[in-house]
Coordinates of C-alpha atoms in Angstrom, one line a residue:
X1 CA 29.7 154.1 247.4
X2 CA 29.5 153.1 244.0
X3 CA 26.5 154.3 241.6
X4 CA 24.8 152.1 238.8
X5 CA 22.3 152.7 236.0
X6 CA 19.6 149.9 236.2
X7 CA 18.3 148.9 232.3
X8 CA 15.5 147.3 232.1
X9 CA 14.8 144.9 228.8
X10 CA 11.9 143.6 227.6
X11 CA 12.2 141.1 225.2
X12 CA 10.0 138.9 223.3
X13 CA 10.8 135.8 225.1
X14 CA 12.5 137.0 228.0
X15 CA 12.3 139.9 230.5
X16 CA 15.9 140.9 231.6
X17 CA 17.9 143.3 234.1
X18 CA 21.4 144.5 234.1
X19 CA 22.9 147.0 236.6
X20 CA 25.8 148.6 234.6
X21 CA 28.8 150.9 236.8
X22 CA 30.2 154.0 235.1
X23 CA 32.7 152.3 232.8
X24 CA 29.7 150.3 231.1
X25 CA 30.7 146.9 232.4
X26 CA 27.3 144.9 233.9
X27 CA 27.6 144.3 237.4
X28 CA 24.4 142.1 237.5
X29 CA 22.0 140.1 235.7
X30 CA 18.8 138.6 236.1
X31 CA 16.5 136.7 233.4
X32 CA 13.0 135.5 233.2
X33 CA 11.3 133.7 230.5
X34 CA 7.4 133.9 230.1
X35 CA 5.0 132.5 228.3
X36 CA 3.9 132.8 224.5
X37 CA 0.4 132.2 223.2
X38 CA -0.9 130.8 220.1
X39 CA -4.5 131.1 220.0
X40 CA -4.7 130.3 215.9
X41 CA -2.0 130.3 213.0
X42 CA -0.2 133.3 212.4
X43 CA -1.3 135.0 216.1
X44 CA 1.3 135.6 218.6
X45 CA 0.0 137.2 222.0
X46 CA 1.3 137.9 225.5
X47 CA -0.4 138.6 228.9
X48 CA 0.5 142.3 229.4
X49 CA 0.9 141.7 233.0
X50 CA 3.5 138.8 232.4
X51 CA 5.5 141.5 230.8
X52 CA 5.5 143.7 233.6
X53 CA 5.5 141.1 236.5
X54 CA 8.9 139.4 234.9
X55 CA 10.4 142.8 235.0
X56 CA 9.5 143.7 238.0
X57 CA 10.6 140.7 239.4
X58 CA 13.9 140.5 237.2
X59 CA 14.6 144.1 238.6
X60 CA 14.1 143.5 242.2
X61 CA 16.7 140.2 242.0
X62 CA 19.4 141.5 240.4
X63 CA 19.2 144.4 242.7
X64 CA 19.0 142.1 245.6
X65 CA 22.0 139.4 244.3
X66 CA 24.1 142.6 243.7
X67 CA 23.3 144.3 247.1
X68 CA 22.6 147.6 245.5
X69 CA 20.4 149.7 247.2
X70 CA 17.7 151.9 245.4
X71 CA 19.6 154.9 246.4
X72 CA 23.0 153.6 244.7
X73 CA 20.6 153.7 241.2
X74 CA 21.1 157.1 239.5
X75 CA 18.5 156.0 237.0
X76 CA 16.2 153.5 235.1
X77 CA 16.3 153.2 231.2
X78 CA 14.2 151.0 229.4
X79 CA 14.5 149.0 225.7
X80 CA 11.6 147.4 224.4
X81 CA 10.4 144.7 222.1
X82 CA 8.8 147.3 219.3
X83 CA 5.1 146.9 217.8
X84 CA 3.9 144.9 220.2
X85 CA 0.6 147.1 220.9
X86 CA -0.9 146.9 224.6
X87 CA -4.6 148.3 225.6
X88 CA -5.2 149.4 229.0
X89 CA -7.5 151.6 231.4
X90 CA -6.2 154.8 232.1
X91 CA -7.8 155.0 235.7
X92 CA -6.8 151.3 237.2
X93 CA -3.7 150.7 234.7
X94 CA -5.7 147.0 233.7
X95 CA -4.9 145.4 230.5
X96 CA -8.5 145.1 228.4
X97 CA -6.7 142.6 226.4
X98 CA -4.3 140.0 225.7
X99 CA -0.8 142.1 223.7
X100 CA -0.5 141.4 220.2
X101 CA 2.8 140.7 219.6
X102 CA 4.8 142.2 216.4
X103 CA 5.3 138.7 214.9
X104 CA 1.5 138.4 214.8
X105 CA 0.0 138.3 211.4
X106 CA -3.7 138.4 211.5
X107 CA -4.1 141.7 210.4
X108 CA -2.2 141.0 207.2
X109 CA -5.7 141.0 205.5
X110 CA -6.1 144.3 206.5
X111 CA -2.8 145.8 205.5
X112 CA -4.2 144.4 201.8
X113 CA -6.9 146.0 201.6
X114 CA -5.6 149.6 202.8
X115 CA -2.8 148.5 199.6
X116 CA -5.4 148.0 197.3
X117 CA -6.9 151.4 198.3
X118 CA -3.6 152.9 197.2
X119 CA -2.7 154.0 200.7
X120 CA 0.7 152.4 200.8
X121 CA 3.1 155.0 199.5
X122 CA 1.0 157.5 201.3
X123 CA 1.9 155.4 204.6
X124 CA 6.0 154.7 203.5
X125 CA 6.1 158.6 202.5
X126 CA 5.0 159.8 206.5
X127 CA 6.4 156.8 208.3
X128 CA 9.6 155.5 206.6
X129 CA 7.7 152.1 206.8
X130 CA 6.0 149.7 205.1
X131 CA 2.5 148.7 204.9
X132 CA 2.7 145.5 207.2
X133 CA 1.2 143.7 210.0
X134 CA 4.6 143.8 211.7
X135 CA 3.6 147.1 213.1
X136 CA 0.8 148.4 215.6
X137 CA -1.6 150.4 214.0
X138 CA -3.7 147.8 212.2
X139 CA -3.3 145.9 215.4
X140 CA -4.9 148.5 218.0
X141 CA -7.2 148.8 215.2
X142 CA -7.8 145.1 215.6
X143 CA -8.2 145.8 219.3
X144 CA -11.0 148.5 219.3
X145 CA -12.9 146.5 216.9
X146 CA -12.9 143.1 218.3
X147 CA -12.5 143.7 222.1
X148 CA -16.2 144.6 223.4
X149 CA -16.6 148.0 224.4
X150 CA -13.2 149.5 223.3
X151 CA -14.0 152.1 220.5
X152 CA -16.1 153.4 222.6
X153 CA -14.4 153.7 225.8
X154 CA -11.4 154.7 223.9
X155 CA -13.6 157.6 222.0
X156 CA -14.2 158.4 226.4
X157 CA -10.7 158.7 227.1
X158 CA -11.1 156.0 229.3
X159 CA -8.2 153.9 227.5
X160 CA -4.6 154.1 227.2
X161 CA -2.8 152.4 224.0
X162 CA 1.2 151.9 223.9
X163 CA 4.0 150.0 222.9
X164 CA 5.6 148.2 225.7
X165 CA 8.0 150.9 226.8
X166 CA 5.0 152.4 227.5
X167 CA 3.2 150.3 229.5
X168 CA 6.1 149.5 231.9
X169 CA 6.7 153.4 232.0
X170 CA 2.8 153.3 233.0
X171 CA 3.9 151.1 235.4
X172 CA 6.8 152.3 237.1
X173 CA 5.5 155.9 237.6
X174 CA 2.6 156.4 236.1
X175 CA 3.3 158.2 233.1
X176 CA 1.5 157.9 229.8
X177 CA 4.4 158.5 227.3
X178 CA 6.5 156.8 224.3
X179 CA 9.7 157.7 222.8
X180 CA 10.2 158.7 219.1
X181 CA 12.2 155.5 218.3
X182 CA 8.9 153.9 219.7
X183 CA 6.5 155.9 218.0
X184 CA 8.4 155.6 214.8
X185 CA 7.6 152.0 214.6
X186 CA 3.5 152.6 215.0
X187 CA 2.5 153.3 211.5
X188 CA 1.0 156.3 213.0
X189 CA 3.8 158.5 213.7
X190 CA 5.1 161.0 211.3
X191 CA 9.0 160.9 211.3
X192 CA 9.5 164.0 209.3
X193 CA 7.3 166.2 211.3
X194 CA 8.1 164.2 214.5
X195 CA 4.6 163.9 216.1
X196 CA 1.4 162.3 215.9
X197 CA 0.0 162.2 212.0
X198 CA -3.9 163.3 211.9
X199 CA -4.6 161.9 208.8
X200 CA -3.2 158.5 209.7
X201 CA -5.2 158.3 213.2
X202 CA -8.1 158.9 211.0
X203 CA -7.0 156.6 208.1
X204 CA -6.9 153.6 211.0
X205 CA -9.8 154.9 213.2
X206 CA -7.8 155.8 216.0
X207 CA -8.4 158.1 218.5
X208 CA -5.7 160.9 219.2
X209 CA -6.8 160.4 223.0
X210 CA -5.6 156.8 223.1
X211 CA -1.7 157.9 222.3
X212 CA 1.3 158.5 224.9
X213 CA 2.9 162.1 225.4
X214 CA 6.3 161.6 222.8
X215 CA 9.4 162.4 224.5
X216 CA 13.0 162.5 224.6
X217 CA 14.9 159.1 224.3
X218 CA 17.3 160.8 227.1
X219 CA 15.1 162.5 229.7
X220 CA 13.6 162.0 233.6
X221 CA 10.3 161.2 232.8
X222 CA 9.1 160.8 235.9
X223 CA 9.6 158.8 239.4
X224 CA 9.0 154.7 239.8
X225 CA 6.3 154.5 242.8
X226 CA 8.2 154.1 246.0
X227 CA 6.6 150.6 247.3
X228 CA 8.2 149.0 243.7
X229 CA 12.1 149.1 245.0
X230 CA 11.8 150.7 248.1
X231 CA 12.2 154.1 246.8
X232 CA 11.9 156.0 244.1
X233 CA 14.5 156.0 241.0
X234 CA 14.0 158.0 237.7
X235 CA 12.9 156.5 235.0
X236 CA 14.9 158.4 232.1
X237 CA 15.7 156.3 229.2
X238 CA 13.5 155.2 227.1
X239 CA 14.2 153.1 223.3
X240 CA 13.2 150.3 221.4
X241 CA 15.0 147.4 221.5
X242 CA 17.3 147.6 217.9
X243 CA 17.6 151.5 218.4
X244 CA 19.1 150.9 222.0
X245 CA 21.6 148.2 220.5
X246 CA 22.7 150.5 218.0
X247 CA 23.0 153.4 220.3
X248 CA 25.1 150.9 222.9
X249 CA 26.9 149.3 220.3
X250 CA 28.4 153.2 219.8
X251 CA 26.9 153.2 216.1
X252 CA 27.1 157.0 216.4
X253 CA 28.5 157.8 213.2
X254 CA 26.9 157.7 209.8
X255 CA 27.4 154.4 208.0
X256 CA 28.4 152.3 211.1
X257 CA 26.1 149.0 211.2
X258 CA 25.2 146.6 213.6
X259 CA 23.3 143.5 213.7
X260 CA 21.7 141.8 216.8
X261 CA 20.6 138.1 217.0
X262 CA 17.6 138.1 219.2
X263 CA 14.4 136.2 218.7
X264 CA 14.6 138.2 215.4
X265 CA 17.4 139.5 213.5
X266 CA 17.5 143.6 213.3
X267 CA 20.3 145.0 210.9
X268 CA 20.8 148.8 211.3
X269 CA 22.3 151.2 209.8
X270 CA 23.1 155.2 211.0
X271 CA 21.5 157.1 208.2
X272 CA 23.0 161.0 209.8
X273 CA 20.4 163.4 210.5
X274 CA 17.9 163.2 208.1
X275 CA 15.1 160.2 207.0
X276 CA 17.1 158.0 204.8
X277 CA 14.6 156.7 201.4
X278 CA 14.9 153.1 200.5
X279 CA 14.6 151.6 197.0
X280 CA 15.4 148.1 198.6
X281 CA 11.6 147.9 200.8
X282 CA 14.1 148.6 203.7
X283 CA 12.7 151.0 206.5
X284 CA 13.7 154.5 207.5
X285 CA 12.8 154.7 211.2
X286 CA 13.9 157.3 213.9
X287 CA 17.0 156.4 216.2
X288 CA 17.3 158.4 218.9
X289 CA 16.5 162.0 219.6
X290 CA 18.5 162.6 222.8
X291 CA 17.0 166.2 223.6
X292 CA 13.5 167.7 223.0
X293 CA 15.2 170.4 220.7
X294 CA 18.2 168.4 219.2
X295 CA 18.1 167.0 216.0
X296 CA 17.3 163.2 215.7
X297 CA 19.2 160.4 214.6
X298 CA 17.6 158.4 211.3
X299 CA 18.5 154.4 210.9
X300 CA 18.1 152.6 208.0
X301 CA 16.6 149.1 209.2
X302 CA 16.4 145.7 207.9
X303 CA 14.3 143.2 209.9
X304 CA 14.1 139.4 210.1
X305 CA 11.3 138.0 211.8
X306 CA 12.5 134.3 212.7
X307 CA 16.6 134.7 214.2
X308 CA 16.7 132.7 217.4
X309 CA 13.1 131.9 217.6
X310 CA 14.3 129.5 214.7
X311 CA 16.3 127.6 217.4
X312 CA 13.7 127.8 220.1
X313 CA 11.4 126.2 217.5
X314 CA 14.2 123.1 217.2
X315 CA 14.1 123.0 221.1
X316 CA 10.2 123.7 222.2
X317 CA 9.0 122.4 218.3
X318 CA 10.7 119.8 217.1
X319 CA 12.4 118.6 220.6
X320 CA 15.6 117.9 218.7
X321 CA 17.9 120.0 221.4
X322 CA 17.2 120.8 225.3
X323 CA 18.5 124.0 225.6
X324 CA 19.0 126.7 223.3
X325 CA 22.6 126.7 223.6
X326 CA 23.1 122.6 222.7
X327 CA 22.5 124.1 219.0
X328 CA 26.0 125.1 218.4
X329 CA 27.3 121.4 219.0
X330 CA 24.7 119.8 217.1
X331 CA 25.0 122.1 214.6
X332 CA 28.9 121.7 214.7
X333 CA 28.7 118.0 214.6
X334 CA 28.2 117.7 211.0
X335 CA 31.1 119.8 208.1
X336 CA 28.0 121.3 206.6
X337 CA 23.8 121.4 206.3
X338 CA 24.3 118.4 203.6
X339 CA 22.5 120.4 201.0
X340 CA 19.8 121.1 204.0
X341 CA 18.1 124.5 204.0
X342 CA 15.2 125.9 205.9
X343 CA 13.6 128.8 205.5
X344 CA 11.9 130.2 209.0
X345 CA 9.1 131.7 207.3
X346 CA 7.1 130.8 210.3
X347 CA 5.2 134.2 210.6
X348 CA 5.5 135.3 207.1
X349 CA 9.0 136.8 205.6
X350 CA 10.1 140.4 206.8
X351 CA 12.6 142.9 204.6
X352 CA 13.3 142.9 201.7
X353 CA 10.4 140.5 200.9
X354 CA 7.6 141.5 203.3
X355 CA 5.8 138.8 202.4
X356 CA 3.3 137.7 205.0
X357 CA 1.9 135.0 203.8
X358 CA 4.9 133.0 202.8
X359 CA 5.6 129.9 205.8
X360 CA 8.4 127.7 206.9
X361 CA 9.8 125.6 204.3
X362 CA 12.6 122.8 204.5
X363 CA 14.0 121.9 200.8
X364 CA 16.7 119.3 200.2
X365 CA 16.1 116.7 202.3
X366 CA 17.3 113.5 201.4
X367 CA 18.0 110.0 203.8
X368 CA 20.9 110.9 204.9
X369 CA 19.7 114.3 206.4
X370 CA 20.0 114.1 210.3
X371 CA 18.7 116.4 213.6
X372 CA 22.1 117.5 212.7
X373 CA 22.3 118.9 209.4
X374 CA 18.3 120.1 210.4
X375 CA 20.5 122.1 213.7
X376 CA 22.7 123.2 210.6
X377 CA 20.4 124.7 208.5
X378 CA 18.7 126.4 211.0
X379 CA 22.1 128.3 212.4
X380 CA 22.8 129.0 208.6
X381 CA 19.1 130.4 208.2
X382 CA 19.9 133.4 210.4
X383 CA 22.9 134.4 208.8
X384 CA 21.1 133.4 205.2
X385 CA 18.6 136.2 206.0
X386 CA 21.0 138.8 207.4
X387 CA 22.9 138.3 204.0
X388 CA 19.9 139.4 202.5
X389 CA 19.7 142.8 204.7
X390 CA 23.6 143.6 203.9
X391 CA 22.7 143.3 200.3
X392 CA 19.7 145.4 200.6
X393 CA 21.6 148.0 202.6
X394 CA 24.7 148.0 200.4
X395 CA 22.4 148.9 197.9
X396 CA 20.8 151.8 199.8
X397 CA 23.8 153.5 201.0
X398 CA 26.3 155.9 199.3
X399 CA 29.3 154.0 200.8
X400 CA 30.4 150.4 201.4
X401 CA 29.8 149.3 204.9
X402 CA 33.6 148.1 205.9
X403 CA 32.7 146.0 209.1
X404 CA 28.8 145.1 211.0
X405 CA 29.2 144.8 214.9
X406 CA 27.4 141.5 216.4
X407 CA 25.0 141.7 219.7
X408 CA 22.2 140.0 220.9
X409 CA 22.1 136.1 222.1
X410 CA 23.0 134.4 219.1
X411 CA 25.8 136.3 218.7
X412 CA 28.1 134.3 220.9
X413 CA 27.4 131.5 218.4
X414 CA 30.8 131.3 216.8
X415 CA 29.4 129.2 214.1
X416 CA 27.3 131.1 213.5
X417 CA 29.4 134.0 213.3
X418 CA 32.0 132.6 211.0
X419 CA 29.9 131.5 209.0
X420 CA 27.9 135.4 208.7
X421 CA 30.9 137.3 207.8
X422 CA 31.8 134.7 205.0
X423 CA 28.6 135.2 203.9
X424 CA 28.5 139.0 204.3
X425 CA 32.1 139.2 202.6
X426 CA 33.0 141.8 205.1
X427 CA 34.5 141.3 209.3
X428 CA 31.8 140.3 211.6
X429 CA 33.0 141.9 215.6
X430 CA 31.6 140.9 218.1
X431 CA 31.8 143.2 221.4
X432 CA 33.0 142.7 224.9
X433 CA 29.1 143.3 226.0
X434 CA 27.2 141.5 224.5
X435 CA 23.5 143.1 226.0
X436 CA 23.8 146.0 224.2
X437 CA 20.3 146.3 224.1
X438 CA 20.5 146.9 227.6
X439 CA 23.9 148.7 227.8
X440 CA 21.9 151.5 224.9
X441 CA 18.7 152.1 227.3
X442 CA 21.9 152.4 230.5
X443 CA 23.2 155.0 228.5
X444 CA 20.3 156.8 226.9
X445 CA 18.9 156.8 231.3
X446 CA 22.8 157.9 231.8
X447 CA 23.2 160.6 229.7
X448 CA 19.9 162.1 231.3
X449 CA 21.3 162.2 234.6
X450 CA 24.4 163.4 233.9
X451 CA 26.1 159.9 234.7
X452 CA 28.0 159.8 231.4
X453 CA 29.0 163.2 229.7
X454 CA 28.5 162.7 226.3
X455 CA 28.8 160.6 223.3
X456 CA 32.0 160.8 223.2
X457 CA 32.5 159.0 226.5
X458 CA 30.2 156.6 225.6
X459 CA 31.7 155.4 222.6
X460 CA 35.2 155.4 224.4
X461 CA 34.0 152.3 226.2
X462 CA 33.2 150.4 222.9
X463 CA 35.8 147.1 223.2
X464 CA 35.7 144.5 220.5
X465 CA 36.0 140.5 222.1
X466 CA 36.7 139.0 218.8
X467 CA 37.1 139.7 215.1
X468 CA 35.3 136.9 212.6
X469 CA 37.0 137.4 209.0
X470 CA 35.4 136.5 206.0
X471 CA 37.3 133.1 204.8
X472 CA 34.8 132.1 202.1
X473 CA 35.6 132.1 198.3
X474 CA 33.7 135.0 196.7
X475 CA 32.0 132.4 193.9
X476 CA 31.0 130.3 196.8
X477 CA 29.4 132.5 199.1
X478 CA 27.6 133.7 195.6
X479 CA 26.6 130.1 194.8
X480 CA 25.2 129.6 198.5
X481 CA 23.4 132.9 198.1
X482 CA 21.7 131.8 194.5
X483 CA 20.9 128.7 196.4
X484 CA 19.1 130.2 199.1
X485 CA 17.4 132.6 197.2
X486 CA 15.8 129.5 195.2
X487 CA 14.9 127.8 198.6
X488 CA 12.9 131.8 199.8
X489 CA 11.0 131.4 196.5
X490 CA 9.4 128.2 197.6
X491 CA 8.4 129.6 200.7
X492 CA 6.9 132.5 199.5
X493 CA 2.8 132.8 199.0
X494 CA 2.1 129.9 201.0
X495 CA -0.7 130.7 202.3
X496 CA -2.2 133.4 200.0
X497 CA -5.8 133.4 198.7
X498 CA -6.3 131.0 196.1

């Protein structure tokens, strides 16, 4: 009887479930799309309990179309979208509110003023992060201020806040906790120290009761009720989404990067065993930490906030393609963008600008510009704004980073892929797994339950599918760059106070 680890991955757009046998390879898939809400400019929401249904109901079909019974599952990890901040009552495990998701931007005004009250490097110093909407603190502020009764109920103990690795934890088995690449990514979380910071629950009006237990990335956290899959599995991974692709795409070595091409574009960096500091508005965020008393890992992080939600905007926005995947045609269908570029500043610009009032700009339009060279643009747009990240990075880091390894949807985009690592001057690879956001919260759950050994094992079953070397003249790629940077400045402070 063959074992599996089950991964469970919660996406922005998408909830998704991959069983994986001991040689890493999936075995089964399942994918469910959910709805997004936009109830003004610049908000993103969810229903929490569209989060959770998709995954439950992702889980249970793969399960089902493999045949794999819940006693043939060693264990459950889970990888998260990060920031997104959910509300809920302790007692009946209700959402009070609708999630606000980490593109959302509506509490940008507040990130200003706590800037103009000098609290920024204060913030960077604890956190590794910048003082940004992106992340949840000013956002479950938001929450206790504007839903009724929730300060106070929260002050009660009567609420439960987390990120959505902890709300599906909540759900599986009823545990209240986060992990530290999780927490990391709060605002509220001190990544030196490793817990909770006092003075920045009290800087954001939160109270301490509201936060999950922080616990191991790799660890049995408990046991999924038994009516969910028949009986009960462990739940004992737990990551955020970019921190699982870096852990599955083996990145276990200082200096080793990878990228992934979701509905953003996350570009990471292992930083060794210490906080890494940025001079490049980059962010120093927690890894992993694979046991209670081990040492963590540190990644240095780049993030784009518009990657393949730039395509879904072609498709669901502008109608121009039916599927995601008829972009690479379109896109291919023209030699170039025809001077086209667009800059997907749709919910402000993330690193190195973190600019959250800049919006989505087209420049260079003429009559000849088609759907096509639009399709183009948009392709070129991700790898534009990864380009920027390398740069930063490079920049950063002691050492030259030699090669970044590809994941995430967009990555099996060989147009776009090419025409990264001509841009990024060094070899784009792209891996025989792709989910490696999934394969990272498999192994993380693995490694807890003794169903992989070691790192070392793990990173053994690393395979490269294909190698995309930079072709691209080095005074064209700069003159593309130059160009582009002229297109960001355009977008940039669109919709700031006049």
């Amino acid at each position: 009887m063959t074992d599996y680890i089950l991964a469970l991955d919660q996406g922005t757009t998408s909830s998704r479930a991959i069983l994986f046998d001991h040689a890493g390879r999936p075995c089964g898939s399942a994918a469910q799309e959910f709805p997004q809400h936009y109830p003004q400019p610049g908000w993103v929401e969810h229903d929490p309990d569209d989060l959770w249904t998709s995954q439950l109901a992702v889980a249970r079909q793969v399960l089902r179309e493999a045949r794999v019974r819940p006693d043939q599952v060693r264990a459950i990890g889970i990888a998260n979208q990060r920031e997104t901040t959910v509300l809920w009552e302790r007692a009946t495990g209700r959402a009070v509110a609708p999630a606000i998701v980490w593109q959302d931007r509506r509490t940008a005004d507040a990130c200003d003023a706590l800037r103009a009250a000098g609290h920024a490097d204060t913030i960077r110093a604890r956190t590794g992060l910048e003082l940004d909407a992106y992340f949840s603190a000013t956002k479950l502020a938001w929450l206790l201020d504007h839903v009724p009764g929730a300060r106070e109920r929260a002050e009660k103990g009567e609420l439960c806040f987390g990120t959505v690795d902890s709300w599906l934890a909540y759900k599986l088995c009823g545990a209240h906790v986060t992990d530290a690449s999780n927490a990391a990514r709060t605002m509220l979380f001190n990544i030196h120290q490793l817990r909770w910071d006092d003075g920045l629950l009290a800087l954001f009006g939160i109270p301490p009761s509201l936060l999950p237990a922080v616990v191991p990335s790799s660890a049995d956290v408990g046991m999924t009720h038994a009516d969910l899959f028949g009986a009960p599995i462990a739940v004992a991974g737990i990551a955020g989404d970019q921190q699982a692709a870096t852990f599955g795409q083996a990145c276990h070595q200082p200096g080793m990067v990878k990228n992934t091409y979701g509905t953003g574009c996350f570009m990471l960096m292992h930083a060794g065993g210490t906080p890494a500091v940025s001079h490049q508005r980059l962010l120093s965020t927690v890894g992993w930490r694979l046991q209670e008393a081990s040492q963590p890992c540190y990644l240095l992080e780049g993030s784009v906030f518009m990657g393949g939600a730039t395509v879904q905007w072609l498709r669901d926005g502008l109608g121009i393609i039916r599927t995601s995947g008829d972009v690479e045609a379109l896109a291919s269908s023209v030699p170039d963008s025809g001077g086209v570029l667009l800059v997907p500043a749709f919910v402000g610009l993330g690193a190195p600008h973190w600019d959250p009032y800049a919006r989505g700009t087209i420049v260079g339009l003429t009559r000849g510009s088609t759907a096509a060279h639009i399709a183009r643009a948009a392709v070129e747009a991700i790898a534009y704004q990864s380009a920027e990240l390398l740069t930063a990075m490079q920049r950063d880091a002691a050492q030259p980073v030699l090669e970044v390894r590809a994941d995430g949807g967009a990555a099996r985009n060989d147009l776009l892929m090419q025409f990264q690592a001509d841009l990024l001057g060094v070899p784009v690879l792209r891996p025989a797994v792709t989910e490696t956001t999934a394969l990272g919260a498999a192994y993380l759950a693995g490694l807890a339950v003794g169903f992989w050994a070691d790192c070392q094992e793990i990173a053994a079953q690393w395979r490269c599918a294909r190698r995309f070397e930079p072709a691209m003249p080095a005074d064209r790629r700069q003159a593309l760059l130059d160009r582009w940077a002229r297109a960001v400045a355009r977008a940039k402070d669109w919709e700031a106070p006049l």
